[in-house]
Amino acid sequence: MTIIDRIHLRTRGFSALQYCHPLRYGWLALGGVVATGAAVWVVRTGVLDGTDRSLFRWFNSAPDGLYRPLWAMQLIGVLGAPLVVAVGAATARRYRLAAAMMLLPLVKLAVEFDILKQLVWHPRPGAAISGAVLRDVPLAGPAFPSGHAIILFGMATLLCPYLGIRWCSVVFGAVTAAVLVRVYLGAHTPLDVLGGAAAGLTVGAALNLVVGVPGTGAGAGSPIGHAETRPKTLPARGTRWHRAGESRKGRT
């Protein structure tokens, strides 16, 4: 069963979703801003350059035989990926999720190029780290933040309100692995993907707050949304429970 299947709500037999704008996403966005700012400060000051390069070499030195499957894996973070998910969400009648996914690439471009790349210049590993193995990635140019990380963590944050805890954990585990692939390929250092991940969480949380997410009513814990709720019909006062076909009057 795909993720789109998990968020699909069957129209027959289920009540309509109620959307809200939980304040927790405001706090998550604020925390993401703080984390992104901390990553910017660390990159600008260079206080962790040694650690960053050591971790880069560890990931980047993995066997070349992993190249083809890992290169394919990192494609889920391309700019058009949210649009594909938006089509699936619209098919599943999750129109607010579809709208947020369509907005994600636009917000990502603004945050990445108009804000973060203006605040800090961090060169690609191929231009800054001797001996870096480049696997079909650019040699030069700004590397911070990782655009793939912004897209991936933004999508994961947008999807989680529609998934159960287990599936949400699976999604975040998958996107974490995908952004580390960018380090293996030689496109970014760990600090680049860390900053991108924080920015992605910020963007996703802000979009959830603005667009709205499924509420916490009955069935909100279900992986596919609100489960059907059927209120119990209680007997009128003065009557007793009875079997089908029997009289509704109480026994004397």
Tab-separated table of C-alpha atoms in Angstrom:
chain	number	residue	atom	x	y	z
A	1	MET	CA	0.000	0.000	0.000
A	2	THR	CA	1.421	3.356	-1.045
A	3	ILE	CA	1.473	6.524	1.048
A	4	ILE	CA	-1.236	8.015	-1.172
A	5	ASP	CA	-3.360	4.948	-0.419
A	6	ARG	CA	-2.776	5.549	3.275
A	7	ILE	CA	-4.090	9.094	3.081
A	8	HIS	CA	-7.015	8.232	0.819
A	9	LEU	CA	-10.348	8.554	2.593
A	10	ARG	CA	-13.152	6.527	1.084
A	11	THR	CA	-16.184	8.698	0.528
A	12	ARG	CA	-18.717	6.092	1.538
A	13	GLY	CA	-18.977	5.235	5.179
A	14	PHE	CA	-16.616	7.887	6.523
A	15	SER	CA	-17.344	11.282	7.975
A	16	ALA	CA	-15.786	14.407	6.470
A	17	LEU	CA	-12.472	15.568	7.853
A	18	GLN	CA	-12.443	18.616	10.078
A	19	TYR	CA	-9.417	20.850	9.557
A	20	CYS	CA	-7.708	23.075	12.104
A	21	HIS	CA	-4.558	25.179	12.493
A	22	PRO	CA	-2.742	23.729	15.521
A	23	LEU	CA	-0.399	26.061	17.347
A	24	ARG	CA	2.141	23.252	17.638
A	25	TYR	CA	3.092	23.852	14.020
A	26	GLY	CA	3.824	27.450	14.862
A	27	TRP	CA	6.205	26.287	17.573
A	28	LEU	CA	7.721	23.725	15.200
A	29	ALA	CA	8.277	26.440	12.607
A	30	LEU	CA	9.881	28.659	15.250
A	31	GLY	CA	12.144	25.827	16.330
A	32	GLY	CA	13.056	25.230	12.697
A	33	VAL	CA	14.002	28.879	12.280
A	34	VAL	CA	16.262	28.666	15.336
A	35	ALA	CA	17.879	25.443	14.075
A	36	THR	CA	18.373	26.911	10.601
A	37	GLY	CA	19.900	30.050	12.095
A	38	ALA	CA	22.235	27.931	14.195
A	39	ALA	CA	23.339	26.025	11.080
A	40	VAL	CA	23.989	29.320	9.278
A	41	TRP	CA	26.098	30.549	12.191
A	42	VAL	CA	28.099	27.314	12.354
A	43	VAL	CA	28.832	27.378	8.619
A	44	ARG	CA	29.765	31.075	8.590
A	45	THR	CA	32.101	30.826	11.561
A	46	GLY	CA	33.615	27.496	10.543
A	47	VAL	CA	33.668	26.209	14.117
A	48	LEU	CA	32.775	22.698	12.981
A	49	ASP	CA	34.603	22.594	9.654
A	50	GLY	CA	36.910	19.794	10.786
A	51	THR	CA	34.057	17.612	11.996
A	52	ASP	CA	32.008	18.426	8.913
A	53	ARG	CA	34.811	17.370	6.561
A	54	SER	CA	35.549	14.216	8.522
A	55	LEU	CA	31.909	13.131	8.348
A	56	PHE	CA	31.815	14.011	4.663
A	57	ARG	CA	34.811	11.801	3.916
A	58	TRP	CA	33.247	8.932	5.880
A	59	PHE	CA	30.004	9.008	3.858
A	60	ASN	CA	31.695	9.924	0.577
A	61	SER	CA	34.128	7.001	0.768
A	62	ALA	CA	31.399	4.356	0.641
A	63	PRO	CA	31.791	1.791	-2.170
A	64	ASP	CA	31.162	2.923	-5.740
A	65	GLY	CA	28.938	-0.098	-6.236
A	66	LEU	CA	26.213	1.726	-4.289
A	67	TYR	CA	26.101	4.551	-6.817
A	68	ARG	CA	23.225	3.459	-9.066
A	69	PRO	CA	20.627	2.552	-6.395
A	70	LEU	CA	21.526	5.539	-4.227
A	71	TRP	CA	21.488	7.950	-7.174
A	72	ALA	CA	17.963	6.763	-7.980
A	73	MET	CA	16.951	7.134	-4.322
A	74	GLN	CA	17.927	10.802	-4.148
A	75	LEU	CA	15.565	11.639	-7.027
A	76	ILE	CA	12.650	11.775	-4.583
A	77	GLY	CA	14.038	15.146	-3.499
A	78	VAL	CA	13.924	16.866	-6.888
A	79	LEU	CA	11.946	20.090	-7.221
A	80	GLY	CA	9.061	18.429	-9.060
A	81	ALA	CA	8.498	15.688	-6.464
A	82	PRO	CA	5.941	17.690	-4.402
A	83	LEU	CA	3.892	18.275	-7.555
A	84	VAL	CA	3.661	14.530	-8.120
A	85	VAL	CA	2.506	14.039	-4.532
A	86	ALA	CA	0.029	16.920	-5.001
A	87	VAL	CA	-1.607	15.082	-7.911
A	88	GLY	CA	-1.957	11.964	-5.767
A	89	ALA	CA	-3.346	13.983	-2.860
A	90	ALA	CA	-5.904	15.675	-5.118
A	91	THR	CA	-6.934	12.263	-6.447
A	92	ALA	CA	-7.457	11.165	-2.841
A	93	ARG	CA	-9.532	14.339	-2.249
A	94	ARG	CA	-6.952	15.809	0.105
A	95	TYR	CA	-7.128	19.222	-1.482
A	96	ARG	CA	-5.427	21.124	1.318
A	97	LEU	CA	-2.501	18.724	1.250
A	98	ALA	CA	-2.360	19.118	-2.531
A	99	ALA	CA	-2.327	22.912	-2.197
A	100	ALA	CA	0.472	22.806	0.378
A	101	MET	CA	2.524	20.485	-1.835
A	102	MET	CA	2.098	22.851	-4.776
A	103	LEU	CA	3.250	25.791	-2.658
A	104	LEU	CA	6.279	23.944	-1.284
A	105	PRO	CA	8.573	24.343	-4.348
A	106	LEU	CA	7.836	28.071	-4.561
A	107	VAL	CA	8.529	28.669	-0.881
A	108	LYS	CA	11.618	26.466	-1.086
A	109	LEU	CA	13.110	28.546	-3.892
A	110	ALA	CA	12.484	31.771	-1.986
A	111	VAL	CA	13.965	30.469	1.277
A	112	GLU	CA	16.957	28.842	-0.399
A	113	PHE	CA	18.015	31.523	-2.874
A	114	ASP	CA	16.594	34.763	-1.505
A	115	ILE	CA	17.443	34.186	2.144
A	116	LEU	CA	19.889	31.416	3.034
A	117	LYS	CA	22.282	31.622	0.101
A	118	GLN	CA	22.426	35.373	0.689
A	119	LEU	CA	23.404	34.859	4.315
A	120	VAL	CA	26.207	32.353	3.857
A	121	TRP	CA	28.492	31.073	1.104
A	122	HIS	CA	29.559	27.471	1.472
A	123	PRO	CA	31.327	25.963	-1.560
A	124	ARG	CA	30.653	22.541	-2.989
A	125	PRO	CA	32.853	19.745	-1.595
A	126	GLY	CA	34.509	19.364	-4.995
A	127	ALA	CA	35.910	22.880	-4.703
A	128	ALA	CA	36.714	22.850	-0.979
A	129	ILE	CA	37.659	19.312	0.074
A	130	SER	CA	40.668	17.638	-1.501
A	131	GLY	CA	40.088	14.080	-2.595
A	132	ALA	CA	36.290	14.402	-2.656
A	133	VAL	CA	34.661	11.791	-4.882
A	134	LEU	CA	32.085	13.460	-7.129
A	135	ARG	CA	29.431	11.156	-8.521
A	136	ASP	CA	27.514	13.047	-11.201
A	137	VAL	CA	27.185	16.236	-9.105
A	138	PRO	CA	28.354	19.839	-9.673
A	139	LEU	CA	31.983	20.671	-9.010
A	140	ALA	CA	31.495	24.272	-7.922
A	141	GLY	CA	28.810	26.668	-6.709
A	142	PRO	CA	27.040	27.300	-3.390
A	143	ALA	CA	26.225	24.163	-1.437
A	144	PHE	CA	24.403	25.522	1.627
A	145	PRO	CA	21.637	24.676	2.145
A	146	SER	CA	20.811	21.415	0.400
A	147	GLY	CA	17.758	22.025	-1.773
A	148	HIS	CA	16.980	18.298	-1.752
A	149	ALA	CA	16.861	18.373	2.049
A	150	ILE	CA	14.431	21.308	2.050
A	151	ILE	CA	12.092	19.504	-0.344
A	152	LEU	CA	12.298	16.132	1.398
A	153	PHE	CA	11.811	17.346	4.958
A	154	GLY	CA	9.145	19.780	3.807
A	155	MET	CA	7.184	16.962	2.160
A	156	ALA	CA	7.594	14.704	5.191
A	157	THR	CA	6.284	17.426	7.513
A	158	LEU	CA	3.285	18.018	5.251
A	159	LEU	CA	2.461	14.308	5.005
A	160	CYS	CA	2.722	13.412	8.690
A	161	PRO	CA	-0.661	14.848	9.810
A	162	TYR	CA	-2.307	12.400	7.388
A	163	LEU	CA	-0.349	9.359	8.553
A	164	GLY	CA	-0.116	7.299	11.696
A	165	ILE	CA	2.907	7.510	13.971
A	166	ARG	CA	4.473	4.385	12.474
A	167	TRP	CA	4.184	5.595	8.887
A	168	CYS	CA	5.369	9.061	9.876
A	169	SER	CA	8.501	7.474	11.349
A	170	VAL	CA	9.017	5.497	8.139
A	171	VAL	CA	8.720	8.652	6.026
A	172	PHE	CA	11.215	10.622	8.120
A	173	GLY	CA	13.606	7.680	8.132
A	174	ALA	CA	13.409	7.486	4.339
A	175	VAL	CA	14.017	11.203	3.787
A	176	THR	CA	16.939	11.176	6.242
A	177	ALA	CA	18.547	8.373	4.246
A	178	ALA	CA	17.858	10.229	0.994
A	179	VAL	CA	19.565	13.448	2.117
A	180	LEU	CA	22.606	11.510	3.325
A	181	VAL	CA	22.846	10.092	-0.182
A	182	ARG	CA	23.658	13.632	-1.327
A	183	VAL	CA	26.725	13.500	0.919
A	184	TYR	CA	27.728	10.130	-0.533
A	185	LEU	CA	27.400	11.533	-4.065
A	186	GLY	CA	29.676	14.466	-3.159
A	187	ALA	CA	27.100	17.209	-3.640
A	188	HIS	CA	26.976	18.424	-0.017
A	189	THR	CA	28.608	18.131	3.364
A	190	PRO	CA	26.590	17.028	6.418
A	191	LEU	CA	26.161	20.676	7.528
A	192	ASP	CA	24.578	21.498	4.157
A	193	VAL	CA	21.944	18.799	4.532
A	194	LEU	CA	21.427	19.599	8.222
A	195	GLY	CA	20.665	23.230	7.372
A	196	GLY	CA	18.387	22.142	4.535
A	197	ALA	CA	16.538	19.712	6.790
A	198	ALA	CA	15.920	22.423	9.393
A	199	ALA	CA	14.701	24.797	6.682
A	200	GLY	CA	12.438	22.069	5.280
A	201	LEU	CA	10.861	21.452	8.680
A	202	THR	CA	10.300	25.202	9.012
A	203	VAL	CA	8.635	25.505	5.613
A	204	GLY	CA	6.499	22.394	6.103
A	205	ALA	CA	5.327	23.444	9.564
A	206	ALA	CA	4.481	26.957	8.337
A	207	LEU	CA	2.447	25.563	5.439
A	208	ASN	CA	0.608	23.175	7.773
A	209	LEU	CA	-0.232	26.100	10.023
A	210	VAL	CA	-1.508	28.235	7.141
A	211	VAL	CA	-3.322	25.606	5.080
A	212	GLY	CA	-4.634	23.512	7.967
A	213	VAL	CA	-4.354	19.847	8.921
A	214	PRO	CA	-6.887	17.184	9.950
A	215	GLY	CA	-8.256	17.838	13.415
A	216	THR	CA	-7.923	15.670	16.486
A	217	GLY	CA	-11.494	14.449	16.647
A	218	ALA	CA	-12.657	10.866	16.585
A	219	GLY	CA	-10.460	8.707	14.422
A	220	ALA	CA	-7.677	11.269	14.019
A	221	GLY	CA	-5.185	8.653	15.051
A	222	SER	CA	-6.147	6.464	12.103
A	223	PRO	CA	-3.539	6.376	9.336
A	224	ILE	CA	-6.175	7.318	6.769
A	225	GLY	CA	-7.843	10.084	8.733
A	226	HIS	CA	-11.033	10.143	10.720
A	227	ALA	CA	-12.634	6.785	11.147
A	228	GLU	CA	-16.351	6.440	10.771
A	229	THR	CA	-18.150	7.362	13.942
A	230	ARG	CA	-21.541	5.865	14.693
A	231	PRO	CA	-23.164	7.182	17.859
A	232	LYS	CA	-24.761	4.597	20.074
A	233	THR	CA	-28.523	4.700	20.216
A	234	LEU	CA	-29.555	4.424	23.821
A	235	PRO	CA	-33.019	3.257	24.823
A	236	ALA	CA	-35.445	5.821	26.121
A	237	ARG	CA	-35.650	6.273	29.872
A	238	GLY	CA	-37.799	3.627	31.491
A	239	THR	CA	-37.130	0.939	28.861
A	240	ARG	CA	-34.835	-2.019	28.842
A	241	TRP	CA	-32.535	-3.524	26.250
A	242	HIS	CA	-34.382	-5.999	24.065
A	243	ARG	CA	-33.696	-8.494	21.325
A	244	ALA	CA	-34.715	-7.839	17.745
A	245	GLY	CA	-38.341	-8.745	17.221
A	246	GLU	CA	-39.235	-8.512	20.895
A	247	SER	CA	-41.493	-5.909	22.407
A	248	ARG	CA	-39.849	-2.616	23.461
A	249	LYS	CA	-41.911	-2.496	26.629
A	250	GLY	CA	-40.293	-3.627	29.796
A	251	ARG	CA	-41.356	-6.812	31.456
A	252	THR	CA	-43.743	-6.566	34.338
